[in-house]
């Protein structure tokens, strides 16, 4: 039998506010809203459509705790997004830093409480 390869991995986040998620992933990160079924949104990279994040509406109204979710997003211009985060008053929880392993990055909180590590390699 032939082995199979992984084609993509999509993180899923639950949300109490789908519209704020749209503003964050589309308006801030600049990801394309590829699917909107009302209860699920799928955002894709304009440059690499297999780079995706899905946001599910919290239909069960259970308390959300996305604080343990930590997603890394590699971008081509981290300084641009850092400035956009400041302009849009997005919560920055780790400042723009050049790490010793040749990565420039900062962390923000998405509107659902997940931490997003926005980075680029130097």
PDB file of N, CA and C in Angstrom, residues 6-92:
ATOM      1  N   UNK A   6       0.509  14.374   4.085  1.00  0.00           N
ATOM      2  CA  UNK A   6      -0.409  15.374   4.627  1.00  0.00           C
ATOM      3  C   UNK A   6      -0.486  16.528   3.648  1.00  0.00           C
ATOM      4  N   UNK A   7      -1.681  16.896   3.248  1.00  0.00           N
ATOM      5  CA  UNK A   7      -1.897  17.967   2.282  1.00  0.00           C
ATOM      6  C   UNK A   7      -2.005  19.345   2.933  1.00  0.00           C
ATOM      7  N   UNK A   8      -2.579  19.397   4.128  1.00  0.00           N
ATOM      8  CA  UNK A   8      -2.705  20.647   4.864  1.00  0.00           C
ATOM      9  C   UNK A   8      -3.141  20.353   6.281  1.00  0.00           C
ATOM     10  N   UNK A   9      -2.937  21.306   7.159  1.00  0.00           N
ATOM     11  CA  UNK A   9      -3.406  21.251   8.536  1.00  0.00           C
ATOM     12  C   UNK A   9      -4.106  22.580   8.795  1.00  0.00           C
ATOM     13  N   UNK A  10      -5.336  22.533   9.282  1.00  0.00           N
ATOM     14  CA  UNK A  10      -6.114  23.756   9.488  1.00  0.00           C
ATOM     15  C   UNK A  10      -6.471  23.886  10.962  1.00  0.00           C
ATOM     16  N   UNK A  11      -5.950  24.915  11.634  1.00  0.00           N
ATOM     17  CA  UNK A  11      -6.385  25.142  13.020  1.00  0.00           C
ATOM     18  C   UNK A  11      -7.818  25.656  13.048  1.00  0.00           C
ATOM     19  N   UNK A  12      -8.571  25.241  14.044  1.00  0.00           N
ATOM     20  CA  UNK A  12      -9.959  25.647  14.233  1.00  0.00           C
ATOM     21  C   UNK A  12     -10.089  26.380  15.555  1.00  0.00           C
ATOM     22  N   UNK A  13     -10.772  27.507  15.527  1.00  0.00           N
ATOM     23  CA  UNK A  13     -10.978  28.333  16.712  1.00  0.00           C
ATOM     24  C   UNK A  13     -12.483  28.557  16.857  1.00  0.00           C
ATOM     25  N   UNK A  14     -12.983  28.485  18.092  1.00  0.00           N
ATOM     26  CA  UNK A  14     -14.385  28.829  18.345  1.00  0.00           C
ATOM     27  C   UNK A  14     -14.495  30.305  18.684  1.00  0.00           C
ATOM     28  N   UNK A  15     -15.632  30.900  18.314  1.00  0.00           N
ATOM     29  CA  UNK A  15     -15.821  32.328  18.492  1.00  0.00           C
ATOM     30  C   UNK A  15     -17.215  32.642  18.999  1.00  0.00           C
ATOM     31  N   UNK A  16     -17.286  33.635  19.876  1.00  0.00           N
ATOM     32  CA  UNK A  16     -18.570  34.195  20.297  1.00  0.00           C
ATOM     33  C   UNK A  16     -18.960  35.388  19.439  1.00  0.00           C
ATOM     34  N   UNK A  17     -18.039  35.840  18.573  1.00  0.00           N
ATOM     35  CA  UNK A  17     -18.306  37.013  17.757  1.00  0.00           C
ATOM     36  C   UNK A  17     -17.676  36.823  16.377  1.00  0.00           C
ATOM     37  N   UNK A  18     -18.428  36.241  15.478  1.00  0.00           N
ATOM     38  CA  UNK A  18     -17.949  35.938  14.123  1.00  0.00           C
ATOM     39  C   UNK A  18     -17.535  37.207  13.381  1.00  0.00           C
ATOM     40  N   UNK A  19     -18.265  38.299  13.564  1.00  0.00           N
ATOM     41  CA  UNK A  19     -17.948  39.537  12.844  1.00  0.00           C
ATOM     42  C   UNK A  19     -16.592  40.095  13.267  1.00  0.00           C
ATOM     43  N   UNK A  20     -16.286  40.028  14.561  1.00  0.00           N
ATOM     44  CA  UNK A  20     -14.957  40.485  15.019  1.00  0.00           C
ATOM     45  C   UNK A  20     -13.863  39.583  14.477  1.00  0.00           C
ATOM     46  N   UNK A  21     -14.149  38.310  14.322  1.00  0.00           N
ATOM     47  CA  UNK A  21     -13.175  37.388  13.727  1.00  0.00           C
ATOM     48  C   UNK A  21     -12.917  37.754  12.272  1.00  0.00           C
ATOM     49  N   UNK A  22     -13.978  38.127  11.546  1.00  0.00           N
ATOM     50  CA  UNK A  22     -13.807  38.565  10.156  1.00  0.00           C
ATOM     51  C   UNK A  22     -12.904  39.788  10.088  1.00  0.00           C
ATOM     52  N   UNK A  23     -13.148  40.749  10.976  1.00  0.00           N
ATOM     53  CA  UNK A  23     -12.320  41.960  10.981  1.00  0.00           C
ATOM     54  C   UNK A  23     -10.860  41.643  11.277  1.00  0.00           C
ATOM     55  N   UNK A  24     -10.617  40.694  12.164  1.00  0.00           N
ATOM     56  CA  UNK A  24      -9.241  40.353  12.532  1.00  0.00           C
ATOM     57  C   UNK A  24      -8.541  39.603  11.402  1.00  0.00           C
ATOM     58  N   UNK A  25      -9.110  38.491  10.968  1.00  0.00           N
ATOM     59  CA  UNK A  25      -8.411  37.637  10.002  1.00  0.00           C
ATOM     60  C   UNK A  25      -8.412  38.217   8.592  1.00  0.00           C
ATOM     61  N   UNK A  26      -9.480  38.907   8.220  1.00  0.00           N
ATOM     62  CA  UNK A  26      -9.526  39.540   6.902  1.00  0.00           C
ATOM     63  C   UNK A  26      -8.987  40.964   6.970  1.00  0.00           C
ATOM     64  N   UNK A  27      -9.522  41.767   7.867  1.00  0.00           N
ATOM     65  CA  UNK A  27      -9.167  43.178   7.932  1.00  0.00           C
ATOM     66  C   UNK A  27      -7.774  43.454   8.446  1.00  0.00           C
ATOM     67  N   UNK A  28      -7.313  42.676   9.428  1.00  0.00           N
ATOM     68  CA  UNK A  28      -5.972  42.892   9.973  1.00  0.00           C
ATOM     69  C   UNK A  28      -4.926  42.031   9.263  1.00  0.00           C
ATOM     70  N   UNK A  29      -5.099  40.717   9.291  1.00  0.00           N
ATOM     71  CA  UNK A  29      -4.104  39.840   8.683  1.00  0.00           C
ATOM     72  C   UNK A  29      -4.150  39.840   7.156  1.00  0.00           C
ATOM     73  N   UNK A  30      -5.272  40.248   6.590  1.00  0.00           N
ATOM     74  CA  UNK A  30      -5.382  40.307   5.137  1.00  0.00           C
ATOM     75  C   UNK A  30      -5.648  38.964   4.485  1.00  0.00           C
ATOM     76  N   UNK A  31      -6.150  38.003   5.274  1.00  0.00           N
ATOM     77  CA  UNK A  31      -6.492  36.702   4.710  1.00  0.00           C
ATOM     78  C   UNK A  31      -7.825  36.812   3.967  1.00  0.00           C
ATOM     79  N   UNK A  32      -7.973  36.030   2.927  1.00  0.00           N
ATOM     80  CA  UNK A  32      -9.197  36.017   2.128  1.00  0.00           C
ATOM     81  C   UNK A  32     -10.248  35.149   2.824  1.00  0.00           C
ATOM     82  N   UNK A  33     -11.464  35.646   2.909  1.00  0.00           N
ATOM     83  CA  UNK A  33     -12.570  34.851   3.432  1.00  0.00           C
ATOM     84  C   UNK A  33     -13.028  33.928   2.311  1.00  0.00           C
ATOM     85  N   UNK A  34     -12.630  32.668   2.386  1.00  0.00           N
ATOM     86  CA  UNK A  34     -12.903  31.708   1.312  1.00  0.00           C
ATOM     87  C   UNK A  34     -14.243  31.006   1.484  1.00  0.00           C
ATOM     88  N   UNK A  35     -14.702  30.905   2.731  1.00  0.00           N
ATOM     89  CA  UNK A  35     -15.970  30.219   2.977  1.00  0.00           C
ATOM     90  C   UNK A  35     -16.643  30.870   4.179  1.00  0.00           C
ATOM     91  N   UNK A  36     -17.920  31.208   4.015  1.00  0.00           N
ATOM     92  CA  UNK A  36     -18.723  31.761   5.099  1.00  0.00           C
ATOM     93  C   UNK A  36     -20.072  31.073   5.067  1.00  0.00           C
ATOM     94  N   UNK A  37     -20.254  30.110   5.963  1.00  0.00           N
ATOM     95  CA  UNK A  37     -21.519  29.386   6.038  1.00  0.00           C
ATOM     96  C   UNK A  37     -22.360  29.864   7.219  1.00  0.00           C
ATOM     97  N   UNK A  38     -21.943  30.986   7.825  1.00  0.00           N
ATOM     98  CA  UNK A  38     -22.668  31.505   8.976  1.00  0.00           C
ATOM     99  C   UNK A  38     -22.174  30.914  10.283  1.00  0.00           C
ATOM    100  N   UNK A  39     -21.987  29.620  10.324  1.00  0.00           N
ATOM    101  CA  UNK A  39     -21.521  28.937  11.531  1.00  0.00           C
ATOM    102  C   UNK A  39     -20.040  28.580  11.449  1.00  0.00           C
ATOM    103  N   UNK A  40     -19.449  28.701  10.268  1.00  0.00           N
ATOM    104  CA  UNK A  40     -18.018  28.476  10.084  1.00  0.00           C
ATOM    105  C   UNK A  40     -17.486  29.457   9.042  1.00  0.00           C
ATOM    106  N   UNK A  41     -16.336  30.022   9.350  1.00  0.00           N
ATOM    107  CA  UNK A  41     -15.604  30.879   8.415  1.00  0.00           C
ATOM    108  C   UNK A  41     -14.271  30.201   8.142  1.00  0.00           C
ATOM    109  N   UNK A  42     -13.850  30.183   6.893  1.00  0.00           N
ATOM    110  CA  UNK A  42     -12.514  29.695   6.564  1.00  0.00           C
ATOM    111  C   UNK A  42     -11.778  30.803   5.840  1.00  0.00           C
ATOM    112  N   UNK A  43     -10.634  31.171   6.411  1.00  0.00           N
ATOM    113  CA  UNK A  43      -9.774  32.206   5.849  1.00  0.00           C
ATOM    114  C   UNK A  43      -8.565  31.535   5.229  1.00  0.00           C
ATOM    115  N   UNK A  44      -8.133  32.046   4.064  1.00  0.00           N
ATOM    116  CA  UNK A  44      -6.966  31.477   3.392  1.00  0.00           C
ATOM    117  C   UNK A  44      -5.976  32.591   3.052  1.00  0.00           C
ATOM    118  N   UNK A  45      -4.734  32.199   2.932  1.00  0.00           N
ATOM    119  CA  UNK A  45      -3.695  33.123   2.499  1.00  0.00           C
ATOM    120  C   UNK A  45      -3.887  33.432   1.020  1.00  0.00           C
ATOM    121  N   UNK A  46      -3.694  34.674   0.656  1.00  0.00           N
ATOM    122  CA  UNK A  46      -3.756  35.057  -0.753  1.00  0.00           C
ATOM    123  C   UNK A  46      -2.596  34.468  -1.540  1.00  0.00           C
ATOM    124  N   UNK A  47      -1.475  34.226  -0.882  1.00  0.00           N
ATOM    125  CA  UNK A  47      -0.277  33.713  -1.542  1.00  0.00           C
ATOM    126  C   UNK A  47      -0.191  32.192  -1.535  1.00  0.00           C
ATOM    127  N   UNK A  48      -0.806  31.564  -0.535  1.00  0.00           N
ATOM    128  CA  UNK A  48      -0.723  30.112  -0.374  1.00  0.00           C
ATOM    129  C   UNK A  48      -2.071  29.616   0.139  1.00  0.00           C
ATOM    130  N   UNK A  49      -2.996  29.230  -0.751  1.00  0.00           N
ATOM    131  CA  UNK A  49      -4.353  28.896  -0.318  1.00  0.00           C
ATOM    132  C   UNK A  49      -4.465  27.675   0.597  1.00  0.00           C
ATOM    133  N   UNK A  50      -3.397  26.917   0.774  1.00  0.00           N
ATOM    134  CA  UNK A  50      -3.463  25.812   1.738  1.00  0.00           C
ATOM    135  C   UNK A  50      -3.139  26.284   3.156  1.00  0.00           C
ATOM    136  N   UNK A  51      -2.689  27.528   3.306  1.00  0.00           N
ATOM    137  CA  UNK A  51      -2.494  28.122   4.634  1.00  0.00           C
ATOM    138  C   UNK A  51      -3.841  28.702   5.055  1.00  0.00           C
ATOM    139  N   UNK A  52      -4.490  28.055   6.023  1.00  0.00           N
ATOM    140  CA  UNK A  52      -5.867  28.380   6.366  1.00  0.00           C
ATOM    141  C   UNK A  52      -6.094  28.402   7.869  1.00  0.00           C
ATOM    142  N   UNK A  53      -7.119  29.124   8.268  1.00  0.00           N
ATOM    143  CA  UNK A  53      -7.629  29.115   9.639  1.00  0.00           C
ATOM    144  C   UNK A  53      -9.147  29.101   9.537  1.00  0.00           C
ATOM    145  N   UNK A  54      -9.793  28.245  10.313  1.00  0.00           N
ATOM    146  CA  UNK A  54     -11.257  28.227  10.357  1.00  0.00           C
ATOM    147  C   UNK A  54     -11.728  28.705  11.721  1.00  0.00           C
ATOM    148  N   UNK A  55     -12.831  29.445  11.705  1.00  0.00           N
ATOM    149  CA  UNK A  55     -13.440  29.959  12.931  1.00  0.00           C
ATOM    150  C   UNK A  55     -14.867  29.433  12.978  1.00  0.00           C
ATOM    151  N   UNK A  56     -15.194  28.738  14.066  1.00  0.00           N
ATOM    152  CA  UNK A  56     -16.522  28.168  14.267  1.00  0.00           C
ATOM    153  C   UNK A  56     -17.317  29.028  15.241  1.00  0.00           C
ATOM    154  N   UNK A  57     -18.565  29.266  14.922  1.00  0.00           N
ATOM    155  CA  UNK A  57     -19.461  29.979  15.831  1.00  0.00           C
ATOM    156  C   UNK A  57     -19.741  29.103  17.037  1.00  0.00           C
ATOM    157  N   UNK A  58     -19.655  29.687  18.212  1.00  0.00           N
ATOM    158  CA  UNK A  58     -19.923  28.980  19.458  1.00  0.00           C
ATOM    159  C   UNK A  58     -21.433  28.857  19.631  1.00  0.00           C
ATOM    160  N   UNK A  59     -22.020  27.900  18.930  1.00  0.00           N
ATOM    161  CA  UNK A  59     -23.479  27.754  18.958  1.00  0.00           C
ATOM    162  C   UNK A  59     -23.988  27.158  20.258  1.00  0.00           C
ATOM    163  N   UNK A  60     -23.132  26.459  20.981  1.00  0.00           N
ATOM    164  CA  UNK A  60     -23.553  25.869  22.247  1.00  0.00           C
ATOM    165  C   UNK A  60     -23.566  26.852  23.392  1.00  0.00           C
ATOM    166  N   UNK A  61     -23.095  28.075  23.145  1.00  0.00           N
ATOM    167  CA  UNK A  61     -23.014  29.117  24.171  1.00  0.00           C
ATOM    168  C   UNK A  61     -22.260  28.677  25.415  1.00  0.00           C
ATOM    169  N   UNK A  62     -21.350  27.723  25.238  1.00  0.00           N
ATOM    170  CA  UNK A  62     -20.498  27.318  26.355  1.00  0.00           C
ATOM    171  C   UNK A  62     -19.413  28.369  26.522  1.00  0.00           C
ATOM    172  N   UNK A  63     -18.932  28.589  27.748  1.00  0.00           N
ATOM    173  CA  UNK A  63     -17.853  29.556  27.939  1.00  0.00           C
ATOM    174  C   UNK A  63     -16.631  29.161  27.110  1.00  0.00           C
ATOM    175  N   UNK A  64     -16.066  30.143  26.414  1.00  0.00           N
ATOM    176  CA  UNK A  64     -14.895  29.890  25.583  1.00  0.00           C
ATOM    177  C   UNK A  64     -13.627  30.122  26.383  1.00  0.00           C
ATOM    178  N   UNK A  65     -12.643  29.283  26.135  1.00  0.00           N
ATOM    179  CA  UNK A  65     -11.312  29.508  26.689  1.00  0.00           C
ATOM    180  C   UNK A  65     -10.303  29.115  25.619  1.00  0.00           C
ATOM    181  N   UNK A  66      -9.962  30.083  24.778  1.00  0.00           N
ATOM    182  CA  UNK A  66      -8.976  29.864  23.721  1.00  0.00           C
ATOM    183  C   UNK A  66      -7.584  30.319  24.147  1.00  0.00           C
ATOM    184  N   UNK A  67      -7.387  30.557  25.443  1.00  0.00           N
ATOM    185  CA  UNK A  67      -6.109  31.097  25.906  1.00  0.00           C
ATOM    186  C   UNK A  67      -4.943  30.133  25.680  1.00  0.00           C
ATOM    187  N   UNK A  68      -5.203  28.850  25.553  1.00  0.00           N
ATOM    188  CA  UNK A  68      -4.125  27.893  25.319  1.00  0.00           C
ATOM    189  C   UNK A  68      -3.788  27.738  23.835  1.00  0.00           C
ATOM    190  N   UNK A  69      -4.588  28.346  22.964  1.00  0.00           N
ATOM    191  CA  UNK A  69      -4.333  28.244  21.525  1.00  0.00           C
ATOM    192  C   UNK A  69      -3.249  29.240  21.145  1.00  0.00           C
ATOM    193  N   UNK A  70      -2.230  28.734  20.461  1.00  0.00           N
ATOM    194  CA  UNK A  70      -1.076  29.538  20.050  1.00  0.00           C
ATOM    195  C   UNK A  70      -0.754  29.152  18.612  1.00  0.00           C
ATOM    196  N   UNK A  71      -0.968  30.078  17.681  1.00  0.00           N
ATOM    197  CA  UNK A  71      -0.803  29.797  16.257  1.00  0.00           C
ATOM    198  C   UNK A  71       0.291  30.703  15.704  1.00  0.00           C
ATOM    199  N   UNK A  72       1.212  30.137  14.952  1.00  0.00           N
ATOM    200  CA  UNK A  72       2.251  30.916  14.290  1.00  0.00           C
ATOM    201  C   UNK A  72       1.870  31.164  12.840  1.00  0.00           C
ATOM    202  N   UNK A  73       2.023  32.418  12.410  1.00  0.00           N
ATOM    203  CA  UNK A  73       1.718  32.814  11.034  1.00  0.00           C
ATOM    204  C   UNK A  73       2.965  33.498  10.483  1.00  0.00           C
ATOM    205  N   UNK A  74       3.595  32.860   9.498  1.00  0.00           N
ATOM    206  CA  UNK A  74       4.770  33.459   8.877  1.00  0.00           C
ATOM    207  C   UNK A  74       4.317  34.395   7.765  1.00  0.00           C
ATOM    208  N   UNK A  75       4.868  35.602   7.765  1.00  0.00           N
ATOM    209  CA  UNK A  75       4.502  36.629   6.793  1.00  0.00           C
ATOM    210  C   UNK A  75       5.753  37.153   6.099  1.00  0.00           C
ATOM    211  N   UNK A  76       5.544  37.913   5.041  1.00  0.00           N
ATOM    212  CA  UNK A  76       6.686  38.466   4.309  1.00  0.00           C
ATOM    213  C   UNK A  76       7.131  39.816   4.854  1.00  0.00           C
ATOM    214  N   UNK A  77       6.271  40.511   5.631  1.00  0.00           N
ATOM    215  CA  UNK A  77       6.617  41.828   6.147  1.00  0.00           C
ATOM    216  C   UNK A  77       6.013  41.999   7.543  1.00  0.00           C
ATOM    217  N   UNK A  78       6.748  41.550   8.549  1.00  0.00           N
ATOM    218  CA  UNK A  78       6.247  41.596   9.920  1.00  0.00           C
ATOM    219  C   UNK A  78       6.117  43.034  10.422  1.00  0.00           C
ATOM    220  N   UNK A  79       6.969  43.930   9.965  1.00  0.00           N
ATOM    221  CA  UNK A  79       6.893  45.323  10.408  1.00  0.00           C
ATOM    222  C   UNK A  79       5.585  45.977   9.957  1.00  0.00           C
ATOM    223  N   UNK A  80       5.151  45.668   8.752  1.00  0.00           N
ATOM    224  CA  UNK A  80       3.891  46.193   8.238  1.00  0.00           C
ATOM    225  C   UNK A  80       2.736  45.778   9.153  1.00  0.00           C
ATOM    226  N   UNK A  81       2.676  44.492   9.513  1.00  0.00           N
ATOM    227  CA  UNK A  81       1.584  44.025  10.365  1.00  0.00           C
ATOM    228  C   UNK A  81       1.708  44.553  11.791  1.00  0.00           C
ATOM    229  N   UNK A  82       2.925  44.737  12.264  1.00  0.00           N
ATOM    230  CA  UNK A  82       3.103  45.313  13.595  1.00  0.00           C
ATOM    231  C   UNK A  82       2.517  46.730  13.626  1.00  0.00           C
ATOM    232  N   UNK A  83       2.810  47.515  12.596  1.00  0.00           N
ATOM    233  CA  UNK A  83       2.263  48.867  12.523  1.00  0.00           C
ATOM    234  C   UNK A  83       0.746  48.847  12.379  1.00  0.00           C
ATOM    235  N   UNK A  84       0.219  47.912  11.599  1.00  0.00           N
ATOM    236  CA  UNK A  84      -1.244  47.777  11.459  1.00  0.00           C
ATOM    237  C   UNK A  84      -1.879  47.413  12.801  1.00  0.00           C
ATOM    238  N   UNK A  85      -1.239  46.533  13.556  1.00  0.00           N
ATOM    239  CA  UNK A  85      -1.766  46.148  14.870  1.00  0.00           C
ATOM    240  C   UNK A  85      -1.859  47.365  15.776  1.00  0.00           C
ATOM    241  N   UNK A  86      -0.836  48.183  15.771  1.00  0.00           N
ATOM    242  CA  UNK A  86      -0.860  49.395  16.595  1.00  0.00           C
ATOM    243  C   UNK A  86      -1.943  50.355  16.109  1.00  0.00           C
ATOM    244  N   UNK A  87      -2.051  50.552  14.794  1.00  0.00           N
ATOM    245  CA  UNK A  87      -3.067  51.451  14.232  1.00  0.00           C
ATOM    246  C   UNK A  87      -4.480  50.981  14.538  1.00  0.00           C
ATOM    247  N   UNK A  88      -4.706  49.660  14.539  1.00  0.00           N
ATOM    248  CA  UNK A  88      -6.042  49.102  14.742  1.00  0.00           C
ATOM    249  C   UNK A  88      -6.315  48.754  16.211  1.00  0.00           C
ATOM    250  N   UNK A  89      -5.406  49.138  17.100  1.00  0.00           N
ATOM    251  CA  UNK A  89      -5.555  48.879  18.539  1.00  0.00           C
ATOM    252  C   UNK A  89      -5.758  47.402  18.849  1.00  0.00           C
ATOM    253  N   UNK A  90      -5.036  46.560  18.125  1.00  0.00           N
ATOM    254  CA  UNK A  90      -5.066  45.129  18.398  1.00  0.00           C
ATOM    255  C   UNK A  90      -4.108  44.854  19.554  1.00  0.00           C
ATOM    256  N   UNK A  91      -4.536  44.026  20.486  1.00  0.00           N
ATOM    257  CA  UNK A  91      -3.746  43.767  21.685  1.00  0.00           C
ATOM    258  C   UNK A  91      -2.445  43.053  21.344  1.00  0.00           C
ATOM    259  N   UNK A  92      -1.334  43.730  21.557  1.00  0.00           N
ATOM    260  CA  UNK A  92      -0.005  43.155  21.359  1.00  0.00           C
ATOM    261  C   UNK A  92       0.454  42.622  22.705  1.00  0.00           C
TER     262      UNK A  92
END
